[in-house]
Amino acid sequence: MEVQARAPGKIILSGEHAVVHGSTAVAASINLYTYVTLRFSTPSDNQDSLKLELKDEGLDFSWSTSKLKELFPESTEPQSPKPPSFSVESAKSIESLIEGLNIPEAKISIASGVSAFLWLYTSIHGFKPATVSFTSELPMGSGLGSSASFCVALAAALLACTDFVSLDLKQQGWQSFQERQLDLVNKWAFEGEKIIHGKPSGIDNSVSAYGNIISFKSGNMTHMKANMSLKMLITNTKVGRNTKALVAGVSERTLRHPEAMAFVFNAVDSISKELALILQSRASDDVLSVTEKEEKIEELMEMNQGLLQSMGVSHVTIETVLRTTLKYKLASKLTGAGGGGCVLTLLPTCILFILLQWSV
Ligand SMILES: Nc1ncnc2c1ncn2[C@@H]1O[C@H](COP(=O)(O)OP(=O)(O)O)[C@@H](O)[C@H]1O
Ligand SMILES: C[C@@](O)(CCOP(=O)(O)O)CC(=O)O
Ligand SMILES: [Mg+2]
């Protein structure tokens, strides 16, 4: 039996980092996906191992089921649908498995993804021999939530093959999970994100699991209904960085300057709340035109970017993109963890109109 699952990446419109410290953030899913294919071995395969294929990286890993049994003696098929906590023993076992892989230095950042894979797989399916393959349309480590989409897609494929999520696996084509099943996928994916990110807020896995646009605060998600469409240009600076290290850096700054950072996080909270209000306001009760709304959003993006700078997560390449877009009077902000990665630029309706005029 083969199961394929996919989960989208995301952009954070406002509130990254501050959301880890309890502020509101707004995020939307994007149509770039991570895909996973899961195939349990049959007796005729004669395969007594768990195989992981990371197609984009050209990396294949394999672990014998006897080795997994020895290292994860407590792993059996879960009795409860809820994820267990990541134990110190599991962390040590995974570390020893990763050390044995000899991952090339240039690709060492993949190790945290492989760790999350090993934990999710063994916690849900124990030592069952299988082959699991991944491909992704998302650039890794660029702020578009590849880590969360990796965890959500994997959790979805693994749970689809359990009694906790009863999908009709004989049916061909894509099937959508129900809200209750998504809740479960999201909980497991969050545990995977913890292994990759250290201290995630949960916004990335939530928007990847449920899609559309959400606001998020202190672990609670609100589905939003945006009543205006926004066109965002995404520029990838191609400067690699690691979310875990950037999140830890902001936490250290917060420890050094708790009062000042509390003001920064409060300001971000207000920005995200105002953005959510603008996006959700209905045409019938609007006093503002689309252009006026866009101008407000541009200002909020600029303020959010300034606050991200004060958290220490901008980068010279991000500043270059900001300066370049500003020449055309366009507002930009980093998205995701920053330190490189991607920048968002709002393309207002008037600009789109000018571009259309040019192209005819
Ligand atoms: N397709 C994938 N295969 C293996 N690991 C992945 C994959 N996608 C993401 N990851 C893991 O997530 C990490 C990137 O996550 P992160 O630093 O949070 O950046 P982002 O989530 O913005 O892409 C990678 O270094 C890797 O460990
Ligand atoms: C910085 C943060 O707000 C978002 C990180 O997103 P990404 O991994 O850079 O795509 C962290 C989090 O909310 O868990
Ligand atoms: Mg991430």
CSV table of C-alpha atoms and ligand atoms in Angstrom, one decimal:
chain,number,residue,atom,x,y,z
A,1,MET,CA,0.0,0.0,0.0
A,2,GLU,CA,1.3,3.5,-0.9
A,3,VAL,CA,0.1,6.7,0.6
A,4,GLN,CA,1.0,10.2,-0.6
A,5,ALA,CA,0.4,13.3,1.4
A,6,ARG,CA,1.3,17.0,0.9
A,7,ALA,CA,1.3,20.1,3.0
A,8,PRO,CA,1.8,23.7,2.1
A,9,GLY,CA,4.4,26.3,3.1
A,10,LYS,CA,3.5,29.7,4.4
A,11,ILE,CA,4.2,33.4,4.6
A,12,ILE,CA,4.0,35.3,7.9
A,13,LEU,CA,2.4,38.7,7.1
A,14,SER,CA,3.2,40.0,10.6
A,15,GLY,CA,4.4,38.9,14.0
A,16,GLU,CA,7.2,36.4,13.4
A,17,HIS,CA,9.4,35.9,16.5
A,18,ALA,CA,7.1,38.0,18.7
A,19,VAL,CA,4.6,35.2,18.4
A,20,VAL,CA,7.0,32.9,20.2
A,21,HIS,CA,6.7,35.4,23.1
A,22,GLY,CA,2.9,35.6,23.2
A,23,SER,CA,2.2,38.3,20.6
A,24,THR,CA,-0.4,37.9,17.8
A,25,ALA,CA,0.8,36.9,14.3
A,26,VAL,CA,-0.9,36.6,11.0
A,27,ALA,CA,0.1,33.9,8.5
A,28,ALA,CA,-1.2,32.5,5.1
A,29,SER,CA,-0.5,29.3,3.4
A,30,ILE,CA,1.1,29.4,-0.1
A,31,ASN,CA,0.8,27.0,-3.0
A,32,LEU,CA,4.2,25.5,-2.7
A,33,TYR,CA,4.1,22.0,-1.1
A,34,THR,CA,6.2,19.3,0.5
A,35,TYR,CA,5.2,15.8,-0.7
A,36,VAL,CA,5.8,12.6,1.1
A,37,THR,CA,5.2,9.0,-0.2
A,38,LEU,CA,4.9,6.2,2.4
A,39,ARG,CA,5.1,2.6,1.3
A,40,PHE,CA,5.0,-0.2,3.9
A,41,SER,CA,7.0,-3.3,2.8
A,42,THR,CA,5.2,-6.5,1.9
A,43,PRO,CA,6.8,-9.9,2.6
A,44,SER,CA,7.7,-10.2,-1.1
A,45,ASP,CA,9.9,-7.1,-0.8
A,46,ASN,CA,12.2,-8.9,1.5
A,47,GLN,CA,13.0,-5.6,3.2
A,48,ASP,CA,13.7,-5.5,6.9
A,49,SER,CA,14.6,-1.9,7.2
A,50,LEU,CA,13.2,1.6,7.4
A,51,LYS,CA,14.3,3.6,4.4
A,52,LEU,CA,14.3,7.4,4.0
A,53,GLU,CA,14.8,9.1,0.6
A,54,LEU,CA,15.3,12.8,0.5
A,55,LYS,CA,15.0,13.2,-3.3
A,56,ASP,CA,15.9,16.9,-3.6
A,57,GLU,CA,19.1,16.4,-1.6
A,58,GLY,CA,20.0,13.2,-3.3
A,59,LEU,CA,20.3,11.5,0.1
A,60,ASP,CA,19.1,8.0,1.1
A,61,PHE,CA,19.3,6.6,4.6
A,62,SER,CA,18.4,3.1,5.9
A,63,TRP,CA,18.1,1.6,9.4
A,64,SER,CA,17.6,-2.1,10.1
A,65,THR,CA,14.4,-2.8,12.1
A,66,SER,CA,16.5,-4.7,14.7
A,67,LYS,CA,18.7,-1.6,15.3
A,68,LEU,CA,15.5,0.5,15.7
A,69,LYS,CA,14.0,-2.1,18.2
A,70,GLU,CA,17.2,-2.0,20.2
A,71,LEU,CA,17.3,1.8,20.4
A,72,PHE,CA,13.6,2.5,20.9
A,73,PRO,CA,12.5,-0.4,23.1
A,74,GLU,CA,9.4,1.6,24.3
A,75,SER,CA,8.1,2.3,20.8
A,76,THR,CA,5.1,0.3,19.9
A,77,GLU,CA,2.1,1.3,18.0
A,78,PRO,CA,0.5,4.1,20.1
A,79,GLN,CA,-2.4,3.3,22.3
A,80,SER,CA,-3.5,6.9,22.4
A,81,PRO,CA,-3.9,9.2,19.4
A,82,LYS,CA,-2.1,12.0,21.2
A,83,PRO,CA,1.7,12.3,20.8
A,84,PRO,CA,3.9,11.3,23.7
A,85,SER,CA,6.5,13.8,24.9
A,86,PHE,CA,9.9,13.6,23.3
A,87,SER,CA,11.9,11.7,26.0
A,88,VAL,CA,15.6,12.2,26.9
A,89,GLU,CA,16.1,8.5,25.9
A,90,SER,CA,14.5,9.0,22.5
A,91,ALA,CA,16.7,12.1,22.0
A,92,LYS,CA,19.8,10.1,22.8
A,93,SER,CA,18.8,7.2,20.5
A,94,ILE,CA,18.1,9.5,17.6
A,95,GLU,CA,21.4,11.3,18.2
A,96,SER,CA,23.3,8.1,18.0
A,97,LEU,CA,21.5,7.1,14.8
A,98,ILE,CA,22.2,10.5,13.2
A,99,GLU,CA,25.9,10.3,14.1
A,100,GLY,CA,26.1,7.0,12.2
A,101,LEU,CA,24.8,8.5,9.0
A,102,ASN,CA,27.9,10.5,8.0
A,103,ILE,CA,25.8,13.3,6.5
A,104,PRO,CA,28.1,15.5,4.4
A,105,GLU,CA,29.1,18.7,6.2
A,106,ALA,CA,27.5,20.9,3.5
A,107,LYS,CA,24.1,19.2,4.2
A,108,ILE,CA,24.3,18.9,8.0
A,109,SER,CA,21.3,21.1,8.5
A,110,ILE,CA,19.2,18.2,7.3
A,111,ALA,CA,20.0,16.3,10.5
A,112,SER,CA,17.2,18.0,12.5
A,113,GLY,CA,14.7,17.0,9.8
A,114,VAL,CA,15.9,13.4,9.8
A,115,SER,CA,15.6,13.4,13.7
A,116,ALA,CA,12.0,14.6,13.5
A,117,PHE,CA,11.3,11.9,10.9
A,118,LEU,CA,12.8,9.2,13.1
A,119,TRP,CA,10.8,10.3,16.1
A,120,LEU,CA,7.5,10.7,14.2
A,121,TYR,CA,7.9,7.4,12.4
A,122,THR,CA,8.9,5.2,15.3
A,123,SER,CA,6.3,6.9,17.6
A,124,ILE,CA,3.4,6.2,15.2
A,125,HIS,CA,4.5,3.0,13.4
A,126,GLY,CA,7.1,1.4,15.7
A,127,PHE,CA,9.6,-0.7,13.7
A,128,LYS,CA,7.4,-1.5,10.6
A,129,PRO,CA,9.7,-1.8,7.5
A,130,ALA,CA,8.8,0.9,5.0
A,131,THR,CA,10.2,3.3,2.4
A,132,VAL,CA,9.4,7.0,2.9
A,133,SER,CA,10.3,9.6,0.2
A,134,PHE,CA,10.2,13.3,0.3
A,135,THR,CA,10.3,16.1,-2.4
A,136,SER,CA,9.5,19.7,-1.8
A,137,GLU,CA,8.8,22.8,-3.8
A,138,LEU,CA,9.9,25.0,-0.9
A,139,PRO,CA,13.4,26.3,-0.5
A,140,MET,CA,14.7,24.9,2.8
A,141,GLY,CA,15.7,27.3,5.6
A,142,SER,CA,14.3,30.4,3.8
A,143,GLY,CA,11.4,31.4,6.0
A,144,LEU,CA,8.6,29.8,4.0
A,145,GLY,CA,8.0,27.1,6.6
A,146,SER,CA,9.6,24.0,4.9
A,147,SER,CA,10.2,22.5,8.4
A,148,ALA,CA,6.5,22.7,9.3
A,149,SER,CA,5.3,21.5,5.9
A,150,PHE,CA,7.7,18.5,6.2
A,151,CYS,CA,6.3,17.6,9.6
A,152,VAL,CA,2.6,18.2,8.6
A,153,ALA,CA,2.9,16.1,5.4
A,154,LEU,CA,4.7,13.3,7.3
A,155,ALA,CA,2.3,13.3,10.2
A,156,ALA,CA,-0.6,13.2,7.8
A,157,ALA,CA,0.8,10.2,5.8
A,158,LEU,CA,1.7,8.3,9.0
A,159,LEU,CA,-1.7,8.9,10.7
A,160,ALA,CA,-3.7,8.2,7.6
A,161,CYS,CA,-2.5,4.6,8.0
A,162,THR,CA,-3.7,4.2,11.6
A,163,ASP,CA,-7.1,3.6,13.1
A,164,PHE,CA,-7.1,7.1,14.6
A,165,VAL,CA,-7.6,8.6,11.2
A,166,SER,CA,-9.8,6.4,9.2
A,167,LEU,CA,-9.5,7.5,5.6
A,168,ASP,CA,-10.6,5.2,2.7
A,169,LEU,CA,-7.2,4.4,1.5
A,170,LYS,CA,-8.6,2.4,-1.4
A,171,GLN,CA,-10.0,5.6,-2.9
A,172,GLN,CA,-7.8,7.1,-5.6
A,173,GLY,CA,-6.9,10.8,-5.7
A,174,TRP,CA,-6.5,13.5,-3.0
A,175,GLN,CA,-8.7,13.4,0.0
A,176,SER,CA,-9.1,16.1,2.6
A,177,PHE,CA,-8.9,15.5,6.3
A,178,GLN,CA,-11.8,16.4,8.5
A,179,GLU,CA,-11.3,19.1,11.2
A,180,ARG,CA,-10.9,16.5,14.0
A,181,GLN,CA,-8.3,14.6,11.9
A,182,LEU,CA,-6.4,17.8,11.2
A,183,ASP,CA,-6.3,18.6,14.9
A,184,LEU,CA,-4.5,15.3,15.4
A,185,VAL,CA,-2.1,15.9,12.5
A,186,ASN,CA,-1.3,19.3,13.8
A,187,LYS,CA,-0.5,18.1,17.3
A,188,TRP,CA,1.9,15.5,16.0
A,189,ALA,CA,3.5,17.9,13.5
A,190,PHE,CA,4.0,20.4,16.3
A,191,GLU,CA,6.1,17.8,18.2
A,192,GLY,CA,8.2,17.4,15.0
A,193,GLU,CA,8.6,21.2,14.7
A,194,LYS,CA,9.9,21.2,18.3
A,195,ILE,CA,12.7,18.8,17.3
A,196,ILE,CA,13.7,21.1,14.4
A,197,HIS,CA,13.0,24.5,15.9
A,198,GLY,CA,13.6,24.1,19.6
A,199,LYS,CA,10.9,26.5,20.7
A,200,PRO,CA,8.3,26.9,17.9
A,201,SER,CA,5.2,29.0,18.5
A,202,GLY,CA,3.0,26.5,16.5
A,203,ILE,CA,1.9,29.1,13.9
A,204,ASP,CA,3.8,27.4,11.0
A,205,ASN,CA,2.5,23.9,11.6
A,206,SER,CA,-1.1,25.3,12.2
A,207,VAL,CA,-1.2,27.3,9.0
A,208,SER,CA,0.3,24.4,7.0
A,209,ALA,CA,-2.2,21.9,8.5
A,210,TYR,CA,-5.4,24.0,8.1
A,211,GLY,CA,-4.4,26.2,5.2
A,212,ASN,CA,-5.8,29.6,4.3
A,213,ILE,CA,-5.1,32.6,6.5
A,214,ILE,CA,-5.0,32.5,10.3
A,215,SER,CA,-4.2,34.7,13.3
A,216,PHE,CA,-2.3,33.0,16.1
A,217,LYS,CA,-1.6,34.0,19.7
A,218,SER,CA,-0.3,32.0,22.7
A,219,GLY,CA,-0.9,28.7,21.0
A,220,ASN,CA,-4.4,29.5,19.9
A,221,MET,CA,-5.4,29.8,16.3
A,222,THR,CA,-8.2,31.8,14.7
A,223,HIS,CA,-9.3,31.0,11.2
A,224,MET,CA,-9.6,34.3,9.3
A,225,LYS,CA,-11.8,35.3,6.4
A,226,ALA,CA,-9.9,37.9,4.4
A,227,ASN,CA,-12.2,40.2,2.5
A,228,MET,CA,-9.6,41.7,0.3
A,229,SER,CA,-7.0,40.1,-1.9
A,230,LEU,CA,-3.3,40.9,-1.4
A,231,LYS,CA,-0.6,40.3,-4.0
A,232,MET,CA,2.8,39.7,-2.4
A,233,LEU,CA,6.1,39.4,-4.2
A,234,ILE,CA,8.5,36.9,-2.4
A,235,THR,CA,12.2,37.6,-2.9
A,236,ASN,CA,14.6,34.9,-1.7
A,237,THR,CA,17.9,36.4,-0.6
A,238,LYS,CA,19.3,32.8,-0.8
A,239,VAL,CA,21.2,33.5,2.4
A,240,GLY,CA,20.9,30.3,4.4
A,241,ARG,CA,20.1,30.5,8.0
A,242,ASN,CA,18.6,28.4,10.8
A,243,THR,CA,15.4,29.2,12.5
A,244,LYS,CA,16.4,27.5,15.8
A,245,ALA,CA,19.5,29.7,16.2
A,246,LEU,CA,17.5,32.9,15.3
A,247,VAL,CA,14.7,32.1,17.7
A,248,ALA,CA,17.3,31.4,20.5
A,249,GLY,CA,19.0,34.7,19.7
A,250,VAL,CA,15.8,36.7,20.2
A,251,SER,CA,15.2,34.8,23.5
A,252,GLU,CA,18.7,35.7,24.7
A,253,ARG,CA,18.1,39.4,23.8
A,254,THR,CA,14.8,39.3,25.7
A,255,LEU,CA,16.6,37.9,28.8
A,256,ARG,CA,19.2,40.8,28.6
A,257,HIS,CA,16.5,43.5,28.0
A,258,PRO,CA,13.2,42.2,29.3
A,259,GLU,CA,11.5,45.6,29.6
A,260,ALA,CA,12.5,47.0,26.3
A,261,MET,CA,11.7,43.7,24.5
A,262,ALA,CA,8.2,43.6,26.2
A,263,PHE,CA,7.5,47.0,24.5
A,264,VAL,CA,8.7,45.6,21.1
A,265,PHE,CA,6.5,42.5,21.4
A,266,ASN,CA,3.5,44.6,22.5
A,267,ALA,CA,3.9,46.9,19.5
A,268,VAL,CA,4.0,43.8,17.2
A,269,ASP,CA,0.9,42.5,18.8
A,270,SER,CA,-0.9,45.8,18.0
A,271,ILE,CA,0.4,45.7,14.4
A,272,SER,CA,-0.9,42.1,13.9
A,273,LYS,CA,-4.3,42.9,15.4
A,274,GLU,CA,-4.7,46.0,13.2
A,275,LEU,CA,-3.7,44.0,10.1
A,276,ALA,CA,-6.2,41.3,11.0
A,277,LEU,CA,-9.0,43.9,11.3
A,278,ILE,CA,-8.1,45.5,8.0
A,279,LEU,CA,-8.0,42.1,6.2
A,280,GLN,CA,-11.3,41.0,7.6
A,281,SER,CA,-13.3,44.2,7.3
A,282,ARG,CA,-16.3,43.8,5.0
A,283,ALA,CA,-17.0,46.0,2.0
A,284,SER,CA,-20.4,46.8,3.5
A,285,ASP,CA,-19.0,48.3,6.7
A,286,ASP,CA,-16.0,49.8,5.1
A,287,VAL,CA,-15.1,53.5,5.3
A,288,LEU,CA,-11.7,52.9,3.7
A,289,SER,CA,-11.1,52.3,0.0
A,290,VAL,CA,-8.9,49.4,-1.2
A,291,THR,CA,-6.0,51.9,-1.8
A,292,GLU,CA,-6.4,53.3,1.7
A,293,LYS,CA,-6.3,49.8,3.2
A,294,GLU,CA,-3.2,48.9,1.2
A,295,GLU,CA,-1.5,52.1,2.4
A,296,LYS,CA,-2.2,51.2,6.0
A,297,ILE,CA,-0.9,47.6,5.4
A,298,GLU,CA,2.3,49.0,3.9
A,299,GLU,CA,2.8,51.2,6.9
A,300,LEU,CA,2.2,48.2,9.2
A,301,MET,CA,4.7,46.2,7.3
A,302,GLU,CA,7.3,48.9,7.6
A,303,MET,CA,6.8,49.2,11.3
A,304,ASN,CA,6.9,45.4,11.7
A,305,GLN,CA,10.2,45.3,9.8
A,306,GLY,CA,11.7,48.0,12.1
A,307,LEU,CA,10.7,46.0,15.1
A,308,LEU,CA,12.2,42.9,13.6
A,309,GLN,CA,15.4,44.9,13.1
A,310,SER,CA,15.4,45.8,16.8
A,311,MET,CA,15.1,42.1,17.6
A,312,GLY,CA,18.3,41.5,15.7
A,313,VAL,CA,17.0,39.2,13.0
A,314,SER,CA,17.4,41.4,9.8
A,315,HIS,CA,20.4,40.9,7.5
A,316,VAL,CA,22.3,43.1,5.0
A,317,THR,CA,20.7,41.2,2.1
A,318,ILE,CA,17.3,41.9,3.5
A,319,GLU,CA,18.2,45.6,3.8
A,320,THR,CA,19.2,45.6,0.2
A,321,VAL,CA,15.9,44.2,-0.9
A,322,LEU,CA,14.1,46.8,1.3
A,323,ARG,CA,16.1,49.7,-0.3
A,324,THR,CA,15.6,48.4,-3.8
A,325,THR,CA,11.8,48.0,-3.4
A,326,LEU,CA,11.6,51.4,-1.7
A,327,LYS,CA,13.0,53.0,-4.8
A,328,TYR,CA,9.7,52.0,-6.4
A,329,LYS,CA,7.7,53.1,-3.3
A,330,LEU,CA,7.0,49.5,-2.4
A,331,ALA,CA,6.9,48.4,1.2
A,332,SER,CA,8.7,45.2,2.3
A,333,LYS,CA,9.4,43.1,5.4
A,334,LEU,CA,11.2,39.9,6.1
A,335,THR,CA,9.1,36.8,6.5
A,336,GLY,CA,9.8,33.8,8.8
A,337,ALA,CA,12.8,33.8,11.0
A,338,GLY,CA,14.9,36.3,9.0
A,339,GLY,CA,18.7,36.4,9.1
A,340,GLY,CA,18.6,36.0,5.3
A,341,GLY,CA,15.8,33.9,3.8
A,342,CYS,CA,12.8,35.6,2.1
A,343,VAL,CA,11.4,39.1,2.0
A,344,LEU,CA,7.7,40.0,1.3
A,345,THR,CA,6.8,43.0,-0.9
A,346,LEU,CA,3.2,44.2,-1.1
A,347,LEU,CA,2.2,44.8,-4.8
A,348,PRO,CA,-0.6,47.3,-4.4
A,349,THR,CA,-3.6,47.2,-6.9
A,350,CYS,CA,-2.4,50.5,-8.5
A,351,ILE,CA,1.0,48.9,-9.4
A,352,LEU,CA,-0.7,45.8,-10.8
A,353,PHE,CA,-2.8,48.1,-12.9
A,354,ILE,CA,0.3,49.9,-14.2
A,355,LEU,CA,2.0,46.6,-14.9
A,356,LEU,CA,-1.0,45.4,-16.9
A,357,GLN,CA,-1.0,48.6,-18.9
A,358,TRP,CA,2.6,48.0,-19.8
A,359,SER,CA,2.0,44.4,-20.9
A,360,VAL,CA,-0.9,45.2,-23.3
B,1,LIG,N1,12.2,18.1,2.6
B,1,LIG,C1,12.9,18.1,3.7
B,1,LIG,N2,13.7,17.0,4.0
B,1,LIG,C2,14.4,17.0,5.1
B,1,LIG,N3,14.4,17.9,6.1
B,1,LIG,C3,13.7,19.0,5.8
B,1,LIG,C4,12.9,19.2,4.7
B,1,LIG,N4,12.3,20.3,4.7
B,1,LIG,C5,12.7,20.9,5.9
B,1,LIG,N5,13.5,20.1,6.5
B,1,LIG,C6,14.2,20.4,7.8
B,1,LIG,O1,13.9,21.8,8.2
B,1,LIG,C7,15.0,22.6,8.3
B,1,LIG,C8,14.7,24.0,7.8
B,1,LIG,O2,13.8,24.5,8.8
B,1,LIG,P1,13.9,26.0,9.3
B,1,LIG,O3,15.3,26.4,9.7
B,1,LIG,O4,12.8,26.1,10.3
B,1,LIG,O5,13.5,26.9,8.0
B,1,LIG,P2,12.2,26.9,7.1
B,1,LIG,O6,11.1,26.3,7.9
B,1,LIG,O7,11.9,28.4,7.0
B,1,LIG,O8,12.4,26.3,5.8
B,1,LIG,C9,16.0,21.9,7.4
B,1,LIG,O9,17.3,22.3,7.7
B,1,LIG,C10,15.7,20.4,7.6
B,1,LIG,O10,16.3,20.0,8.8
B,2,LIG,C1,10.4,32.9,13.8
B,2,LIG,C2,9.1,32.1,13.8
B,2,LIG,O1,8.1,33.0,14.3
B,2,LIG,C3,8.7,31.6,12.4
B,2,LIG,C4,9.8,30.8,11.8
B,2,LIG,O2,9.4,30.4,10.5
B,2,LIG,P1,10.5,29.7,9.5
B,2,LIG,O3,10.9,28.4,10.1
B,2,LIG,O4,11.6,30.6,9.3
B,2,LIG,O5,9.7,29.4,8.2
B,2,LIG,C5,9.2,31.0,14.8
B,2,LIG,C6,7.9,30.4,15.3
B,2,LIG,O6,6.9,31.1,15.3
B,2,LIG,O7,7.9,29.2,15.6
B,3,MG,MG,10.8,26.4,10.0
